[in-house]
Short mmCIF file of C-alpha atoms in Angstrom, two decimals:
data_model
loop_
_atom_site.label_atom_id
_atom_site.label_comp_id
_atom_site.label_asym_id
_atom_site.label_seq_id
_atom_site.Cartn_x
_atom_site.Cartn_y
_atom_site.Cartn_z
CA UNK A 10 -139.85 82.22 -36.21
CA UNK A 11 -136.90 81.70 -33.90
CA UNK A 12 -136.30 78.47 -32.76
CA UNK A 13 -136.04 78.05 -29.15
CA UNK A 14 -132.84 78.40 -27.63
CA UNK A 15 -132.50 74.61 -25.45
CA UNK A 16 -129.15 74.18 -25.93
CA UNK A 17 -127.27 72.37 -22.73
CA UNK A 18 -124.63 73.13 -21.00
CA UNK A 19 -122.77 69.80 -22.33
CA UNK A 20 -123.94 71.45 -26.12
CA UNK A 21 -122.94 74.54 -25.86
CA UNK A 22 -119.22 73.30 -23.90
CA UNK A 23 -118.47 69.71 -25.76
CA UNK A 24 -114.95 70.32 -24.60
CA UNK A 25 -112.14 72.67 -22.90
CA UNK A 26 -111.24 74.40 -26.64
CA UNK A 27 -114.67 74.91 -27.89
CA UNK A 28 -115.06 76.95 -24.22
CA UNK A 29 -111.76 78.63 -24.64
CA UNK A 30 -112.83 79.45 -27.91
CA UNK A 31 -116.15 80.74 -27.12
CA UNK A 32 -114.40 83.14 -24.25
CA UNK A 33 -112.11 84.19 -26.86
CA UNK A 34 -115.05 85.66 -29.24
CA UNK A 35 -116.20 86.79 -26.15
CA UNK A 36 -113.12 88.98 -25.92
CA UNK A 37 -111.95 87.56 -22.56
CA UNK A 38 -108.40 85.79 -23.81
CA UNK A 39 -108.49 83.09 -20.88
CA UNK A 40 -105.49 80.38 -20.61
CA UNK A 41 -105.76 76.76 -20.56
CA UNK A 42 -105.67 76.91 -17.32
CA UNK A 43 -108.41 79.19 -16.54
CA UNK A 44 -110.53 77.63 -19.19
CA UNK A 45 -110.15 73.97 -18.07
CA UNK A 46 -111.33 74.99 -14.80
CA UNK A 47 -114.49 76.70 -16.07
CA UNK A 48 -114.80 74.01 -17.98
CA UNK A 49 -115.31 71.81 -14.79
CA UNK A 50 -117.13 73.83 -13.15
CA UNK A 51 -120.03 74.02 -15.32
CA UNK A 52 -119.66 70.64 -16.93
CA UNK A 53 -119.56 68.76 -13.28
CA UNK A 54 -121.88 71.43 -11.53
CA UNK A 55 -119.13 71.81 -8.79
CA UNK A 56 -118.32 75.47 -7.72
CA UNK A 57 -115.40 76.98 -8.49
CA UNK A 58 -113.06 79.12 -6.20
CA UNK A 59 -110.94 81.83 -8.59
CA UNK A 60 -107.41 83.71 -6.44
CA UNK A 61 -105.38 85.85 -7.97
CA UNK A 62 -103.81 89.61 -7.16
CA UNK A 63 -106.93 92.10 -7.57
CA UNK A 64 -107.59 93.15 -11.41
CA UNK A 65 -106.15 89.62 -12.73
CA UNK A 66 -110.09 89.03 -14.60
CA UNK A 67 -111.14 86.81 -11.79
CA UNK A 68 -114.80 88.63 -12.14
CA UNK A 69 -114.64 89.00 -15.78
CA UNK A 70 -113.97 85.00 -15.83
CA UNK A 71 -117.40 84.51 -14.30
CA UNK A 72 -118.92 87.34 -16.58
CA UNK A 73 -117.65 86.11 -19.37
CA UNK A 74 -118.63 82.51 -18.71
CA UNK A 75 -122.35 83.44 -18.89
CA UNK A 76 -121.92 85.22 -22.41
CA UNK A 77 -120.53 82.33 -23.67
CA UNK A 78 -123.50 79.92 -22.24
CA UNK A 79 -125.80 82.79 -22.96
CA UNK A 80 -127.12 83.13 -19.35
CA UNK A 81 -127.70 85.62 -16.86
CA UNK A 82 -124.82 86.60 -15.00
CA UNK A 83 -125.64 86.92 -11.41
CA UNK A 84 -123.43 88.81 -8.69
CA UNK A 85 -123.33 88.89 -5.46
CA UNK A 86 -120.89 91.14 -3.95
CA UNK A 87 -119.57 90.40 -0.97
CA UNK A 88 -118.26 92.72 2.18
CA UNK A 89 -117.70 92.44 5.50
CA UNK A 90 -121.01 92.21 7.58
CA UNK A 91 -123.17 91.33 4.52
CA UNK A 92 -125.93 88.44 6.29
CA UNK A 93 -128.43 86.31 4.49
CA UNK A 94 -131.44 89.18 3.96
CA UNK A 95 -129.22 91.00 1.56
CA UNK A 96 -127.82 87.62 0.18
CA UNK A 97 -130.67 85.47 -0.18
CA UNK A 98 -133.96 87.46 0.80
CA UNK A 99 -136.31 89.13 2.36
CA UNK A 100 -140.19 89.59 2.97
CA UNK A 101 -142.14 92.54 1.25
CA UNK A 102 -143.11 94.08 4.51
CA UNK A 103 -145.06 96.59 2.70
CA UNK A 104 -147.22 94.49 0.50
CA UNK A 105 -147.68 91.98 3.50
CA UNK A 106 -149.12 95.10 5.52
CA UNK A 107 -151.69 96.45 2.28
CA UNK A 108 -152.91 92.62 1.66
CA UNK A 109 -153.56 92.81 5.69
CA UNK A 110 -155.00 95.77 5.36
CA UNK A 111 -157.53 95.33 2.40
CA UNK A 112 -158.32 91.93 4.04
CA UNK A 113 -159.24 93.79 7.48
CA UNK A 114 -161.79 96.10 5.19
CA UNK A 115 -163.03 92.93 3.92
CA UNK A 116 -163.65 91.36 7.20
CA UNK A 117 -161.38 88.96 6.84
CA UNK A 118 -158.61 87.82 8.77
CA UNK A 119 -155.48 86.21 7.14
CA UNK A 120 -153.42 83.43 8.65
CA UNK A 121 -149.60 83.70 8.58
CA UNK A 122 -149.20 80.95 5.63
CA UNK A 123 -151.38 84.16 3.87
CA UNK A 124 -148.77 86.32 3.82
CA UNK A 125 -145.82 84.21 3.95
CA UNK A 126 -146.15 82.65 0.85
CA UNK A 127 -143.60 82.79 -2.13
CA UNK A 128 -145.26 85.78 -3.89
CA UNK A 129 -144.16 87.90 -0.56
CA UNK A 130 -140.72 86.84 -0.96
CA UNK A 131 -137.98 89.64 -1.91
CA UNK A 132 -135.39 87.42 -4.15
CA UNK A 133 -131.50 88.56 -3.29
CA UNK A 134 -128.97 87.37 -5.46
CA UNK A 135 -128.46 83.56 -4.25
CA UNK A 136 -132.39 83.35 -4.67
CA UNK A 137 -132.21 84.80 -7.86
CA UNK A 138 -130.06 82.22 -8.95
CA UNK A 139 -131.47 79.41 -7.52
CA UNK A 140 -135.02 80.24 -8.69
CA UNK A 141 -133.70 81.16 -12.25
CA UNK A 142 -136.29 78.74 -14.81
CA UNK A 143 -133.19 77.73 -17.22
CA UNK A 144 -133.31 76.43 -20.29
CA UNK A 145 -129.57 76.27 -18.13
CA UNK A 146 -128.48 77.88 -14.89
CA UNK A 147 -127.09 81.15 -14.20
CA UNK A 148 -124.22 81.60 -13.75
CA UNK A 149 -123.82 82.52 -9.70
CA UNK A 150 -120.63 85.26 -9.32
CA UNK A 151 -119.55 85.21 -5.27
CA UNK A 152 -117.47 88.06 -5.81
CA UNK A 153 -114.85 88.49 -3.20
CA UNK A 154 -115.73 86.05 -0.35
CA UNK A 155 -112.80 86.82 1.23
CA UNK A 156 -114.45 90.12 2.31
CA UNK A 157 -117.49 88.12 4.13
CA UNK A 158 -117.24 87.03 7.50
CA UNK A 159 -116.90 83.31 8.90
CA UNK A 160 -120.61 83.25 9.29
CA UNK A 161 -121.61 84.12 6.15
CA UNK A 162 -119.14 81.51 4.81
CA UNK A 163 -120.69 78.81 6.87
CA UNK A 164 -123.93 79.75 5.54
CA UNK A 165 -122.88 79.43 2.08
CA UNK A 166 -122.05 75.61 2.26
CA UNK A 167 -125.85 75.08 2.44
CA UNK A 168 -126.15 76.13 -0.77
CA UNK A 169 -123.33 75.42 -2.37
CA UNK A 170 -123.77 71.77 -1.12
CA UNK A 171 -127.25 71.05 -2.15
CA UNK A 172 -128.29 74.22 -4.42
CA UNK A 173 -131.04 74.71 -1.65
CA UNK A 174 -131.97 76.71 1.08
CA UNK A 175 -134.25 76.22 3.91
CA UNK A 176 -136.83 79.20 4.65
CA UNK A 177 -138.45 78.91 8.24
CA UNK A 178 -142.09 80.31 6.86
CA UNK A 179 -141.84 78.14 3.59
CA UNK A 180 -139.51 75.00 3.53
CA UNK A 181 -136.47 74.17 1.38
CA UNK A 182 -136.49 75.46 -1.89
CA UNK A 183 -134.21 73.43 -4.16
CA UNK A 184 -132.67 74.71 -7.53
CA UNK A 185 -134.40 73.55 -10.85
CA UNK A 186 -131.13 74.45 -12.57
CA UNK A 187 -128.31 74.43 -9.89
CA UNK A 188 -126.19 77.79 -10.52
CA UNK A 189 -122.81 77.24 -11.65
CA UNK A 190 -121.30 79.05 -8.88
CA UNK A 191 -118.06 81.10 -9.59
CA UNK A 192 -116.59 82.56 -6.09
CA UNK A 193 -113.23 85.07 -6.24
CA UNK A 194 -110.99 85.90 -4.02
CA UNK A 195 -108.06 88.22 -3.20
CA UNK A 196 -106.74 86.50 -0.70
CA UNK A 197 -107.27 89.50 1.88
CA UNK A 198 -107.74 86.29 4.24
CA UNK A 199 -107.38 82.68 4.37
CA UNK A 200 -110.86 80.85 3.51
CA UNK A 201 -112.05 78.00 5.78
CA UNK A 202 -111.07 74.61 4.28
CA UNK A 203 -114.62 73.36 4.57
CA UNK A 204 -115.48 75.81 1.71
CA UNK A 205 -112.43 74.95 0.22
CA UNK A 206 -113.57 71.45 0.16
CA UNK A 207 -116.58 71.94 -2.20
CA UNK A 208 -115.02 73.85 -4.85
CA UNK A 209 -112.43 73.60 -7.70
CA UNK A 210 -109.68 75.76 -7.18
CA UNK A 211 -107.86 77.92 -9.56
CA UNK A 212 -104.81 80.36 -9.39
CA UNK A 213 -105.18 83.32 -11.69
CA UNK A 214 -101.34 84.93 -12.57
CA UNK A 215 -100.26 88.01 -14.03
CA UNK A 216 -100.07 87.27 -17.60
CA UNK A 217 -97.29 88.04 -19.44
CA UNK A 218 -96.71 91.59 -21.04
CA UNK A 219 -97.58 90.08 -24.26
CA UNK A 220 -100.55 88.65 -23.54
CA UNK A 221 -101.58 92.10 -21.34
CA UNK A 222 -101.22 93.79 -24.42
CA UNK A 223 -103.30 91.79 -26.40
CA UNK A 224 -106.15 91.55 -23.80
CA UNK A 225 -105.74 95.63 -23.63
CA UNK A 226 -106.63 95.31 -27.13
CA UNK A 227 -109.54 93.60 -27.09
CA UNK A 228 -110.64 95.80 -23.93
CA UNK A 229 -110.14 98.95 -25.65
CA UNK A 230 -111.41 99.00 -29.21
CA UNK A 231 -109.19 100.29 -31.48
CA UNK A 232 -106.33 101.52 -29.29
CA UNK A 233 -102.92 101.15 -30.88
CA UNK A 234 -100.93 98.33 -30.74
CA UNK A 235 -97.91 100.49 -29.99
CA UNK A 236 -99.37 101.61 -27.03
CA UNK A 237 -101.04 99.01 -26.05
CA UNK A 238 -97.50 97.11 -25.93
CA UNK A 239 -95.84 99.98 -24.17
CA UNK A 240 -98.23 100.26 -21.36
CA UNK A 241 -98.10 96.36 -20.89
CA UNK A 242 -94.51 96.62 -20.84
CA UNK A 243 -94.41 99.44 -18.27
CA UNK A 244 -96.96 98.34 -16.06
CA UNK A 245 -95.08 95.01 -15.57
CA UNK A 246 -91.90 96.82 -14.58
CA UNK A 247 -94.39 98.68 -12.07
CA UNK A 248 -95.05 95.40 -10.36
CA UNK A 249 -91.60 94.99 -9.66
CA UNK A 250 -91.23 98.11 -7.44
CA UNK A 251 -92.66 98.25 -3.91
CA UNK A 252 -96.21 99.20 -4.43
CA UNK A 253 -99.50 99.24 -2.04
CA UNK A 254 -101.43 98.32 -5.04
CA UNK A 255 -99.06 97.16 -8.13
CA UNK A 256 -101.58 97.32 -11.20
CA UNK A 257 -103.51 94.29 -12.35
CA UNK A 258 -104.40 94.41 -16.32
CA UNK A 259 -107.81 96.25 -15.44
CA UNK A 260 -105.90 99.53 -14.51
CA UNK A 261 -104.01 98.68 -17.80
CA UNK A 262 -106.98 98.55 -19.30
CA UNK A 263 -107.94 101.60 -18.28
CA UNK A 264 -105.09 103.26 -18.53
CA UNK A 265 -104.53 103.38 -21.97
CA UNK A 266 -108.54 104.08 -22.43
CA UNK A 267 -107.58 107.28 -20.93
CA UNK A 268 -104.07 107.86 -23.19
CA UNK A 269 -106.58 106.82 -26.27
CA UNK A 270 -108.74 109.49 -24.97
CA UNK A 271 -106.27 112.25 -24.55
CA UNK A 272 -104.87 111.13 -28.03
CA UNK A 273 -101.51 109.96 -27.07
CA UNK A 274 -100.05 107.70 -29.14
CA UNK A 275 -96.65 106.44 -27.67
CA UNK A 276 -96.05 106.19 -24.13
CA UNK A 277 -93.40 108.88 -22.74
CA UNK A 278 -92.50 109.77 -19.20
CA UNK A 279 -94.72 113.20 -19.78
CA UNK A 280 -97.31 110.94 -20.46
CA UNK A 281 -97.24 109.16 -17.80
CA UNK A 282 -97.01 111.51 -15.60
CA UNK A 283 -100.38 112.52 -16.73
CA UNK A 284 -102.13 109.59 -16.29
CA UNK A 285 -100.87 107.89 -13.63
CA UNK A 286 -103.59 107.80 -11.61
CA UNK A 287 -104.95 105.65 -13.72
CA UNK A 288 -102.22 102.60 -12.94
CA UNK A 289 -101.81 103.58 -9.63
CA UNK A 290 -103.94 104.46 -6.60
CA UNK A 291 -101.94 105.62 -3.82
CA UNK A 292 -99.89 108.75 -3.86
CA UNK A 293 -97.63 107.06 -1.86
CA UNK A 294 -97.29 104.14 -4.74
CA UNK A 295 -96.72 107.24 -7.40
CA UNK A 296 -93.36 108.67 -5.32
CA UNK A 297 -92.05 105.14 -5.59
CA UNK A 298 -92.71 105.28 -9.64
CA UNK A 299 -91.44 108.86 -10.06
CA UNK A 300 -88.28 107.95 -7.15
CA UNK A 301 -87.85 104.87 -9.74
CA UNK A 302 -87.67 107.31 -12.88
CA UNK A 303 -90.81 107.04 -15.27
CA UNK A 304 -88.60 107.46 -18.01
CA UNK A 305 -87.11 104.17 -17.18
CA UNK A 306 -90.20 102.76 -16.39
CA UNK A 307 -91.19 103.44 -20.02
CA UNK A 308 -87.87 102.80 -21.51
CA UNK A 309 -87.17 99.63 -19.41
#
């Protein structure tokens, strides 16, 4: 019989290495940086606020993190308008009406407290997360607040505050296991300081074409080195141009999925011009690459 898994979160992350460590068998290859401040995070229960240029691994940290304390990852994806019935929850309208209903052919009548109880309750991610039973807490992803609007970040303090939230109908509902809460942004616009206030903060960079190749590698099973290494190389000289959208190491990622899968095995300017679409995402971003010469691009 398997033993139950109790581990804490103070087991399972004695210090900053073993977590780096456990991220690395998790294939995410994070810096000390980026490690350290995960490390806080979930050590001192304090959220943590992740920048960086879009496709950097600022959601993969959070993902990642939850492998690595084995559990559940859960996202909530911000955008502009999103409000607290798709955040946090909402009543089952329809079962409230059929428990009316079979009540009325009862000849009963039901209070409100009857149908306002817990069991009517639709759980949205920030629920979810603050109702999850443990043996340790989920990990909570806020994935680009930047996107949400002032009100919805003013809401958020609330929670991230206390690791409660007050429902008119029921009361304040207050986290068993307080979520280690991971929140990402691209910087599309400044966050109020208030927020700011109750979170670590972390920076994630570029890394360096090295390190882009090995993280490609561990992305993409088996791909070649060679490649792998090429691509790094080329998409970092792609930053340097004036893009819309320079590349992050996702559309690396993917871009050499798609050169594995069309069985190209060194990086040329033909095969680039294949699959660029796959680095970049605005025609207007692949005249600048081809104006720049994509056999430079490759050949540096």
């Amino acid at each position: 019989m398997t033993a139950p898994d109790t581990a804490t979160v103070a087991d399972l992350l004695p210090d900053v290495p073993a977590l780096q460590a456990g991220l690395d068998a998790v294939d995410y290859l994070a810096d000390e940086g980026t490690a350290t401040a995960l490390f806080c995070a979930a050590r001192l229960a304090q959220p943590v606020l992740i920048e960086g240029e879009p496709g950097v691994g600022k959601t993969q940290a959070a993902t990642s993190l939850a492998q690595v304390l084995r559990t559940p990852l859960v996202r909530l994806q911000c955008y502009e308008g999103i409000d607290v019935a798709e955040a946090l929850y909402e009543w089952n309208y329809p079962r409230q009406l059929l428990s009316i209903r079979l009540a009325e052919s009862r000849g009963e009548m039901l209070e409100d407290a009857d149908v306002f109880g817990e069991e009517y309750l639709v759980a949205r991610p920030l629920l979810t997360a603050l109702r999850h039973p443990g043996p340790r807490p989920a990990v909570l992803l806020i994935d680009e607040v930047d996107r949400a609007d002032d009100d919805f970040e003013a809401f958020l303090l609330e929670l991230l505050a206390d690791a409660a939230v007050t429902i008119p109908e029921i009361g304040t509902l207050r986290a068993a296991y307080p979520p280690i809460a991971v929140l990402t942004s691209n910087r599309t616009r400044e966050l109020h300081d208030a927020l700011k206030r109750r979170c670590l903060f972390h920076w994630i960079d570029y890394p360096s074409a090295q390190r882009s190749a090995e993280i490609i590698r561990r992305r993409v099973p088996g791909s070649s080195r060679t490649l792998a290494e090429q691509v790094a190389r080329t998409v970092e000289r792609l930053r340097r141009l004036d893009l819309q959208k320079p590349p992050g190491v996702a559309e690396a990622i993917d871009w050499v999925a798609a050169l594995e899968l069309l069985g190209v095995r060194a990086l040329d300017a033909g095969a680039v011009e294949r699959t660029l679409g796959s680095a970049l995402k605005y025609v207007e971003d692949q005249q600048v690459a081809r104006e720049a010469g994509l056999a430079t691009l490759v050949a540096g």
